[in-house]
Amino acid sequence: MRWMDTLVQEAEAWLPAPVMTYFRQGAGAGLSAAEAEAHWDALRLLPHVLRDVSDVSTRTAVLGTSVDTPVLVAPTTLQRQAHEEGEAAMVRGAADAGSLVCVSSNAGTPFGALAGSGPWWVQAYVLRDRQLTLEMLGRARQAGARAVVLTADTPVVGEKYGNGPSVWETVPDDHLMANVAWRGVEDTQLEKAADLTPATIDWLRTATGLPVVVKGVLRADDARECVAAGASAVWVSNHGGRQLDGAVATARALRPVADALAGTGAELYVDGGIRTGRHALVALALGATAVFVGRPTLWALAVDGAAGVTRLLTELTAELAHAMALAGAPDVASVTRDLVHDASPTRHRS
Ligand SMILES: Cc1cc2nc3c(=O)[nH]c(=O)nc-3n(C[C@H](O)[C@H](O)[C@H](O)COP(=O)(O)O)c2cc1C
């Protein structure tokens, strides 16, 4: 039995119902959240035979950081609701699996507590108050964040509906935005900025001195525009179906974005419904440099803290290595487009 297959049920035993609902839910009618995984499942492989796969390596690099696995951790809020050690356990657990974490700008853990515990990037929601945003990013940089991930799909927060009490009624203040000096600031200033443009990319790059990744891209034209505006990488995501409900599945959006970025040198990531090593293999074959996993990392954190995160990522990586062996691909460089049945012959890896 794969741990992934029982993980949600195990997490349910640990988490209060409003937290469980919040982690699980999608926006609107939940269309995009419900279908993400099925679109990865629907893609078929064309494995090679007679390749030496006696030694399979999943090692790669993302924006200059070496990782043992291309299975990385997506940013999620309220990690301290999953486990008292929250983001600190997430980063430690991922590092023990040779992985990397993108830490939410809403994190309930002071960034200083992450320093030296493993490689991490900081995700940025740009707030209406730009100064508060820059101060938050300054703290991240000081604590060792190696890139800024600009979440671009959230000019307003997607409406989510639930039956019971909302998680926001129960979360203690110190689990919220521990790195934003929000006390005494007007609520409107803490809202997400709705006036971002491609120029925001260069503003962030200049202000932080860090490479900028744009998260939430689903279109080829937007991807090209982001890179032209200075992004080092593009992250195909529909926010786990939590923003515009009905936004296309990332398994479908990835290929045209990869084609649009061919030859630019930009890296490409994807998330949404990635639950097996085979899903990761398909994503890499379609042109992703790495994949990110969201909800399952919260379940693993809830069930067993840092050790749970390590176990989850290690098992997914072992599945990926197994799938690579069966596909005749001994390393990530040999996971090329032609491994996906019916994919166009363009081969792209940034
Ligand atoms: C509970 C929860 C909180 C999230 N918080 C953030 C966040 O703070 N910033 C962000 O860019 N994305 C956030 N996301 C989106 C994830 O980074 C990611 O895009 C998505 O979860 C990937 O899909 P998956 O959960 O199917 O793996 C959140 C997702 C969930 C489930």
Tab-separated table of C-alpha atoms and ligand atoms in Angstrom:
chain	number	residue	atom	x	y	z
A	1	MET	CA	0.000	0.000	0.000
A	2	ARG	CA	1.335	3.463	-0.882
A	3	TRP	CA	1.364	5.913	2.024
A	4	MET	CA	-0.108	8.530	-0.315
A	5	ASP	CA	-3.247	6.399	-0.632
A	6	THR	CA	-4.068	6.471	3.095
A	7	LEU	CA	-2.541	9.820	3.954
A	8	VAL	CA	-5.695	11.951	3.719
A	9	GLN	CA	-7.587	9.608	6.054
A	10	GLU	CA	-4.680	9.587	8.524
A	11	ALA	CA	-4.471	13.388	8.442
A	12	GLU	CA	-8.201	13.646	9.052
A	13	ALA	CA	-7.690	11.943	12.412
A	14	TRP	CA	-5.241	14.674	13.440
A	15	LEU	CA	-6.774	17.836	12.036
A	16	PRO	CA	-9.785	19.800	13.299
A	17	ALA	CA	-12.628	19.772	10.746
A	18	PRO	CA	-12.332	23.471	9.720
A	19	VAL	CA	-8.592	23.045	9.033
A	20	MET	CA	-9.165	19.847	7.081
A	21	THR	CA	-11.862	21.551	4.996
A	22	TYR	CA	-9.648	24.565	4.311
A	23	PHE	CA	-6.702	22.447	3.201
A	24	ARG	CA	-8.846	20.241	1.010
A	25	GLN	CA	-11.207	22.637	-0.683
A	26	GLY	CA	-11.123	24.296	-4.062
A	27	ALA	CA	-12.748	27.548	-5.134
A	28	GLY	CA	-16.291	27.820	-6.447
A	29	ALA	CA	-17.826	24.488	-7.382
A	30	GLY	CA	-14.438	22.800	-7.036
A	31	LEU	CA	-14.201	21.798	-10.707
A	32	SER	CA	-10.479	22.466	-11.182
A	33	ALA	CA	-9.541	21.005	-7.789
A	34	ALA	CA	-11.447	17.807	-8.516
A	35	GLU	CA	-10.036	17.109	-11.973
A	36	ALA	CA	-6.318	17.928	-11.608
A	37	GLU	CA	-5.076	14.419	-10.897
A	38	ALA	CA	-7.206	12.767	-13.574
A	39	HIS	CA	-5.565	14.879	-16.287
A	40	TRP	CA	-2.106	13.582	-15.322
A	41	ASP	CA	-3.532	10.049	-15.227
A	42	ALA	CA	-4.906	10.463	-18.739
A	43	LEU	CA	-1.483	10.994	-20.344
A	44	ARG	CA	0.178	7.853	-21.697
A	45	LEU	CA	3.844	6.930	-21.968
A	46	LEU	CA	6.031	5.544	-24.748
A	47	PRO	CA	8.859	3.835	-22.825
A	48	HIS	CA	12.246	2.996	-24.329
A	49	VAL	CA	13.660	-0.531	-24.104
A	50	LEU	CA	17.268	-1.736	-24.039
A	51	ARG	CA	18.624	1.241	-22.122
A	52	ASP	CA	21.065	0.827	-19.250
A	53	VAL	CA	19.044	1.776	-16.195
A	54	SER	CA	21.156	-0.049	-13.624
A	55	ASP	CA	21.868	3.304	-12.006
A	56	VAL	CA	18.963	5.766	-12.040
A	57	SER	CA	19.528	9.282	-10.733
A	58	THR	CA	16.815	11.820	-9.945
A	59	ARG	CA	19.343	14.547	-9.124
A	60	THR	CA	18.868	17.926	-10.720
A	61	ALA	CA	19.227	21.652	-10.007
A	62	VAL	CA	16.674	24.443	-9.640
A	63	LEU	CA	17.941	28.003	-10.098
A	64	GLY	CA	21.421	26.861	-9.222
A	65	THR	CA	20.495	24.834	-6.126
A	66	SER	CA	21.328	21.126	-6.381
A	67	VAL	CA	18.560	18.808	-5.226
A	68	ASP	CA	18.412	15.016	-5.028
A	69	THR	CA	14.891	15.036	-6.396
A	70	PRO	CA	12.789	17.209	-8.712
A	71	VAL	CA	9.803	16.638	-6.363
A	72	LEU	CA	9.601	19.873	-4.343
A	73	VAL	CA	7.198	21.441	-1.823
A	74	ALA	CA	4.633	24.075	-2.901
A	75	PRO	CA	3.809	27.047	-0.652
A	76	THR	CA	0.812	26.615	1.643
A	77	THR	CA	-0.560	28.799	4.428
A	78	LEU	CA	-1.409	27.705	7.948
A	79	GLN	CA	1.276	25.050	8.288
A	80	ARG	CA	1.296	25.640	12.034
A	81	GLN	CA	-2.320	24.464	12.020
A	82	ALA	CA	-1.064	21.179	10.576
A	83	HIS	CA	1.808	20.806	13.063
A	84	GLU	CA	3.103	22.998	15.875
A	85	GLU	CA	6.522	23.265	14.204
A	86	GLY	CA	4.907	24.319	10.905
A	87	GLU	CA	7.286	25.633	8.264
A	88	ALA	CA	10.377	24.751	10.329
A	89	ALA	CA	9.420	21.056	10.202
A	90	MET	CA	8.483	21.334	6.526
A	91	VAL	CA	11.888	22.743	5.530
A	92	ARG	CA	13.805	20.265	7.708
A	93	GLY	CA	11.775	17.313	6.464
A	94	ALA	CA	12.203	18.299	2.833
A	95	ALA	CA	15.950	18.830	3.263
A	96	ASP	CA	16.265	15.307	4.680
A	97	ALA	CA	14.705	14.038	1.440
A	98	GLY	CA	17.104	16.144	-0.665
A	99	SER	CA	14.246	18.461	-1.655
A	100	LEU	CA	13.442	22.181	-1.344
A	101	VAL	CA	10.480	24.164	0.020
A	102	CYS	CA	8.778	27.282	-1.276
A	103	VAL	CA	7.615	28.972	1.956
A	104	SER	CA	4.410	31.038	1.896
A	105	SER	CA	4.617	34.758	2.604
A	106	ASN	CA	1.703	34.071	4.977
A	107	ALA	CA	3.891	31.675	7.013
A	108	GLY	CA	3.208	31.517	10.752
A	109	THR	CA	6.878	30.818	11.479
A	110	PRO	CA	9.416	33.666	11.602
A	111	PHE	CA	11.756	33.227	8.623
A	112	GLY	CA	14.728	33.474	10.969
A	113	ALA	CA	13.766	30.059	12.383
A	114	LEU	CA	14.359	28.512	8.934
A	115	ALA	CA	17.910	29.778	8.538
A	116	GLY	CA	20.357	26.971	7.904
A	117	SER	CA	17.784	24.160	8.037
A	118	GLY	CA	17.576	23.442	4.300
A	119	PRO	CA	17.153	25.151	0.938
A	120	TRP	CA	14.036	27.305	0.582
A	121	TRP	CA	12.468	29.982	-1.557
A	122	VAL	CA	10.003	32.610	-0.417
A	123	GLN	CA	6.604	32.982	-2.071
A	124	ALA	CA	5.323	36.539	-2.362
A	125	TYR	CA	1.829	37.855	-2.263
A	126	VAL	CA	2.370	41.512	-3.096
A	127	LEU	CA	0.197	43.476	-0.682
A	128	ARG	CA	-1.358	46.844	-1.359
A	129	ASP	CA	1.208	48.117	1.111
A	130	ARG	CA	4.352	47.631	-0.961
A	131	GLN	CA	6.624	48.660	1.891
A	132	LEU	CA	5.331	45.870	4.159
A	133	THR	CA	5.858	43.460	1.269
A	134	LEU	CA	9.460	44.533	0.752
A	135	GLU	CA	10.211	44.345	4.477
A	136	MET	CA	8.827	40.789	4.559
A	137	LEU	CA	11.027	39.835	1.594
A	138	GLY	CA	14.034	41.459	3.233
A	139	ARG	CA	13.544	39.186	6.260
A	140	ALA	CA	13.317	36.188	3.945
A	141	ARG	CA	16.484	37.100	2.136
A	142	GLN	CA	18.328	37.613	5.383
A	143	ALA	CA	17.216	34.170	6.585
A	144	GLY	CA	18.528	32.489	3.431
A	145	ALA	CA	15.703	32.436	0.866
A	146	ARG	CA	17.272	31.773	-2.533
A	147	ALA	CA	14.477	32.969	-4.856
A	148	VAL	CA	11.236	34.944	-4.799
A	149	VAL	CA	8.136	33.257	-6.173
A	150	LEU	CA	5.610	35.882	-7.214
A	151	THR	CA	2.103	34.439	-7.004
A	152	ALA	CA	0.391	36.098	-9.935
A	153	ASP	CA	-2.991	34.348	-9.955
A	154	THR	CA	-4.411	36.009	-6.845
A	155	PRO	CA	-5.409	39.623	-7.547
A	156	VAL	CA	-8.408	38.752	-5.378
A	157	VAL	CA	-8.827	35.620	-3.275
A	158	GLY	CA	-10.926	32.860	-4.861
A	159	GLU	CA	-14.238	32.352	-3.056
A	160	LYS	CA	-14.355	29.081	-1.128
A	161	TYR	CA	-17.518	27.630	0.334
A	162	GLY	CA	-17.804	25.259	3.282
A	163	ASN	CA	-20.555	23.969	5.533
A	164	GLY	CA	-19.093	24.223	9.002
A	165	PRO	CA	-17.291	27.044	10.826
A	166	SER	CA	-14.526	28.825	8.899
A	167	VAL	CA	-10.919	28.123	9.800
A	168	TRP	CA	-10.359	31.868	10.093
A	169	GLU	CA	-12.551	31.950	13.196
A	170	THR	CA	-10.193	29.632	15.062
A	171	VAL	CA	-6.647	30.422	13.907
A	172	PRO	CA	-4.611	32.176	16.622
A	173	ASP	CA	-2.979	35.469	15.624
A	174	ASP	CA	0.542	34.118	15.923
A	175	HIS	CA	-0.117	31.532	13.198
A	176	LEU	CA	-0.792	34.317	10.701
A	177	MET	CA	1.727	36.288	8.633
A	178	ALA	CA	4.501	36.091	11.216
A	179	ASN	CA	6.842	37.938	8.844
A	180	VAL	CA	4.590	40.862	7.996
A	181	ALA	CA	4.392	43.704	10.512
A	182	TRP	CA	0.597	43.791	10.233
A	183	ARG	CA	-0.398	44.883	13.732
A	184	GLY	CA	-1.965	48.328	13.685
A	185	VAL	CA	-2.076	48.388	9.862
A	186	GLU	CA	-5.434	48.991	8.169
A	187	ASP	CA	-6.991	45.811	6.740
A	188	THR	CA	-7.232	47.291	3.242
A	189	GLN	CA	-3.446	47.752	3.160
A	190	LEU	CA	-3.028	44.036	3.874
A	191	GLU	CA	-5.192	43.017	0.929
A	192	LYS	CA	-3.501	41.566	-2.102
A	193	ALA	CA	-2.516	44.096	-4.750
A	194	ALA	CA	-4.858	43.900	-7.728
A	195	ASP	CA	-2.736	46.149	-9.946
A	196	LEU	CA	0.303	43.957	-10.643
A	197	THR	CA	1.847	44.044	-14.132
A	198	PRO	CA	4.894	42.424	-15.753
A	199	ALA	CA	6.890	45.382	-14.350
A	200	THR	CA	6.327	43.902	-10.871
A	201	ILE	CA	8.826	41.167	-11.806
A	202	ASP	CA	11.718	43.561	-12.279
A	203	TRP	CA	10.679	45.574	-9.220
A	204	LEU	CA	10.967	42.427	-7.085
A	205	ARG	CA	14.222	41.344	-8.685
A	206	THR	CA	15.837	44.725	-8.160
A	207	ALA	CA	14.541	45.152	-4.614
A	208	THR	CA	15.573	41.689	-3.391
A	209	GLY	CA	18.549	40.836	-5.599
A	210	LEU	CA	17.024	37.351	-5.948
A	211	PRO	CA	15.833	35.490	-9.047
A	212	VAL	CA	12.084	35.820	-9.570
A	213	VAL	CA	9.749	32.940	-10.436
A	214	VAL	CA	6.199	33.712	-11.580
A	215	LYS	CA	3.645	31.247	-10.163
A	216	GLY	CA	0.155	30.774	-11.526
A	217	VAL	CA	0.874	30.989	-15.251
A	218	LEU	CA	-1.361	28.894	-17.541
A	219	ARG	CA	-0.897	30.582	-20.923
A	220	ALA	CA	1.987	30.488	-23.412
A	221	ASP	CA	1.741	34.231	-24.160
A	222	ASP	CA	1.877	35.129	-20.459
A	223	ALA	CA	4.857	32.813	-19.964
A	224	ARG	CA	6.791	34.546	-22.735
A	225	GLU	CA	5.872	37.937	-21.317
A	226	CYS	CA	7.091	36.967	-17.834
A	227	VAL	CA	10.474	35.859	-19.133
A	228	ALA	CA	10.820	38.968	-21.306
A	229	ALA	CA	10.104	41.015	-18.165
A	230	GLY	CA	12.950	39.356	-16.255
A	231	ALA	CA	11.549	36.162	-14.701
A	232	SER	CA	14.091	33.359	-14.280
A	233	ALA	CA	11.356	30.731	-14.224
A	234	VAL	CA	7.663	30.212	-14.804
A	235	TRP	CA	5.480	28.000	-12.591
A	236	VAL	CA	2.428	26.511	-14.263
A	237	SER	CA	-0.302	26.363	-11.622
A	238	ASN	CA	-3.998	26.969	-11.104
A	239	HIS	CA	-3.352	27.309	-7.365
A	240	GLY	CA	-4.650	23.806	-6.679
A	241	GLY	CA	-8.031	24.905	-8.056
A	242	ARG	CA	-8.346	27.543	-5.342
A	243	GLN	CA	-8.493	30.632	-7.540
A	244	LEU	CA	-10.469	30.760	-10.822
A	245	ASP	CA	-12.632	27.667	-10.783
A	246	GLY	CA	-12.721	26.105	-14.234
A	247	ALA	CA	-9.152	27.177	-14.998
A	248	VAL	CA	-7.536	24.547	-17.202
A	249	ALA	CA	-5.769	21.552	-15.649
A	250	THR	CA	-2.021	22.097	-15.391
A	251	ALA	CA	-1.357	18.748	-17.099
A	252	ARG	CA	-2.971	20.337	-20.175
A	253	ALA	CA	-1.433	23.784	-19.842
A	254	LEU	CA	2.159	22.608	-19.394
A	255	ARG	CA	3.018	21.582	-22.962
A	256	PRO	CA	2.211	24.878	-24.729
A	257	VAL	CA	4.011	26.829	-22.008
A	258	ALA	CA	7.075	24.599	-22.395
A	259	ASP	CA	7.043	25.229	-26.128
A	260	ALA	CA	6.765	28.982	-25.569
A	261	LEU	CA	9.830	28.956	-23.310
A	262	ALA	CA	11.995	26.760	-25.549
A	263	GLY	CA	15.378	28.377	-26.074
A	264	THR	CA	14.858	31.142	-23.496
A	265	GLY	CA	16.927	29.434	-20.763
A	266	ALA	CA	14.074	29.967	-18.283
A	267	GLU	CA	13.213	27.114	-15.950
A	268	LEU	CA	9.706	25.693	-15.805
A	269	TYR	CA	7.818	24.197	-12.863
A	270	VAL	CA	4.348	22.766	-12.463
A	271	ASP	CA	1.977	21.820	-9.630
A	272	GLY	CA	-1.596	20.645	-9.176
A	273	GLY	CA	-2.702	17.069	-8.574
A	274	ILE	CA	0.773	15.539	-8.708
A	275	ARG	CA	0.363	12.440	-6.560
A	276	THR	CA	2.573	9.743	-8.102
A	277	GLY	CA	6.068	9.300	-9.458
A	278	ARG	CA	4.490	8.654	-12.832
A	279	HIS	CA	2.808	12.071	-12.746
A	280	ALA	CA	6.203	13.619	-12.037
A	281	LEU	CA	7.756	11.667	-14.926
A	282	VAL	CA	5.100	12.928	-17.344
A	283	ALA	CA	5.604	16.518	-16.150
A	284	LEU	CA	9.376	16.310	-16.613
A	285	ALA	CA	8.909	14.762	-20.061
A	286	LEU	CA	6.609	17.609	-21.086
A	287	GLY	CA	9.345	20.101	-20.187
A	288	ALA	CA	9.150	20.788	-16.435
A	289	THR	CA	12.443	21.263	-14.601
A	290	ALA	CA	10.735	20.226	-11.351
A	291	VAL	CA	7.284	19.559	-9.894
A	292	PHE	CA	5.755	20.904	-6.697
A	293	VAL	CA	3.369	19.084	-4.369
A	294	GLY	CA	0.875	20.983	-2.195
A	295	ARG	CA	-1.845	19.305	-0.117
A	296	PRO	CA	-0.112	15.949	0.475
A	297	THR	CA	2.768	17.764	2.173
A	298	LEU	CA	0.254	19.263	4.620
A	299	TRP	CA	-1.209	15.806	5.323
A	300	ALA	CA	2.275	14.376	5.894
A	301	LEU	CA	3.223	17.290	8.158
A	302	ALA	CA	0.037	16.785	10.195
A	303	VAL	CA	0.569	13.042	10.624
A	304	ASP	CA	4.276	12.941	11.446
A	305	GLY	CA	5.910	16.395	11.306
A	306	ALA	CA	9.304	16.620	9.601
A	307	ALA	CA	9.623	12.816	9.431
A	308	GLY	CA	6.300	12.628	7.600
A	309	VAL	CA	7.428	15.167	5.012
A	310	THR	CA	10.676	13.241	4.485
A	311	ARG	CA	8.777	9.981	4.078
A	312	LEU	CA	6.297	11.422	1.572
A	313	LEU	CA	8.960	13.033	-0.631
A	314	THR	CA	11.226	9.992	-0.417
A	315	GLU	CA	8.409	7.686	-1.494
A	316	LEU	CA	7.406	9.932	-4.402
A	317	THR	CA	11.043	10.145	-5.486
A	318	ALA	CA	11.420	6.356	-5.315
A	319	GLU	CA	8.310	6.035	-7.481
A	320	LEU	CA	9.764	8.509	-9.954
A	321	ALA	CA	13.062	6.582	-10.103
A	322	HIS	CA	11.136	3.341	-10.649
A	323	ALA	CA	9.080	4.901	-13.454
A	324	MET	CA	12.251	6.331	-15.020
A	325	ALA	CA	13.845	2.865	-15.019
A	326	LEU	CA	10.787	1.347	-16.664
A	327	ALA	CA	10.757	4.175	-19.232
A	328	GLY	CA	14.441	3.658	-20.072
A	329	ALA	CA	15.541	7.029	-18.698
A	330	PRO	CA	18.488	6.782	-16.288
A	331	ASP	CA	18.614	10.511	-15.443
A	332	VAL	CA	16.416	13.587	-15.713
A	333	ALA	CA	18.238	14.788	-18.845
A	334	SER	CA	16.993	11.682	-20.648
A	335	VAL	CA	13.356	12.296	-19.656
A	336	THR	CA	12.370	13.898	-22.943
A	337	ARG	CA	9.134	14.874	-24.653
A	338	ASP	CA	9.024	11.765	-26.834
A	339	LEU	CA	8.310	9.634	-23.723
A	340	VAL	CA	4.762	11.012	-23.731
A	341	HIS	CA	2.520	9.343	-26.270
A	342	ASP	CA	1.001	11.749	-28.794
A	343	ALA	CA	3.083	14.687	-27.579
A	344	SER	CA	4.476	16.908	-30.316
A	345	PRO	CA	8.067	15.986	-31.167
A	346	THR	CA	9.544	19.253	-29.848
A	347	ARG	CA	12.117	18.429	-27.204
A	348	HIS	CA	12.519	21.072	-24.586
A	349	ARG	CA	14.327	21.192	-21.323
A	350	SER	CA	15.349	24.541	-19.951
B	1	LIG	C1	-4.196	25.038	2.091
B	1	LIG	C2	-3.478	25.661	0.927
B	1	LIG	C3	-2.854	26.885	1.098
B	1	LIG	C4	-2.170	27.475	0.027
B	1	LIG	N1	-1.488	28.645	0.240
B	1	LIG	C5	-0.776	29.192	-0.781
B	1	LIG	C6	0.013	30.349	-0.554
B	1	LIG	O1	0.102	30.877	0.547
B	1	LIG	N2	0.674	30.877	-1.620
B	1	LIG	C7	0.618	30.310	-2.881
B	1	LIG	O2	1.224	30.819	-3.822
B	1	LIG	N3	-0.091	29.174	-3.087
B	1	LIG	C8	-0.775	28.603	-2.078
B	1	LIG	N4	-1.463	27.438	-2.295
B	1	LIG	C9	-1.390	26.780	-3.612
B	1	LIG	C10	-0.224	25.775	-3.665
B	1	LIG	O3	1.017	26.443	-3.636
B	1	LIG	C11	-0.247	24.905	-4.921
B	1	LIG	O4	-0.342	25.732	-6.058
B	1	LIG	C12	-1.352	23.848	-4.952
B	1	LIG	O5	-1.701	23.416	-3.658
B	1	LIG	C13	-0.870	22.663	-5.781
B	1	LIG	O6	-1.864	21.722	-5.925
B	1	LIG	P1	-1.951	20.359	-5.049
B	1	LIG	O7	-2.414	20.763	-3.692
B	1	LIG	O8	-2.999	19.586	-5.806
B	1	LIG	O9	-0.629	19.664	-5.045
B	1	LIG	C14	-2.154	26.836	-1.241
B	1	LIG	C15	-2.789	25.597	-1.389
B	1	LIG	C16	-3.440	25.000	-0.334
B	1	LIG	C17	-4.079	23.657	-0.537
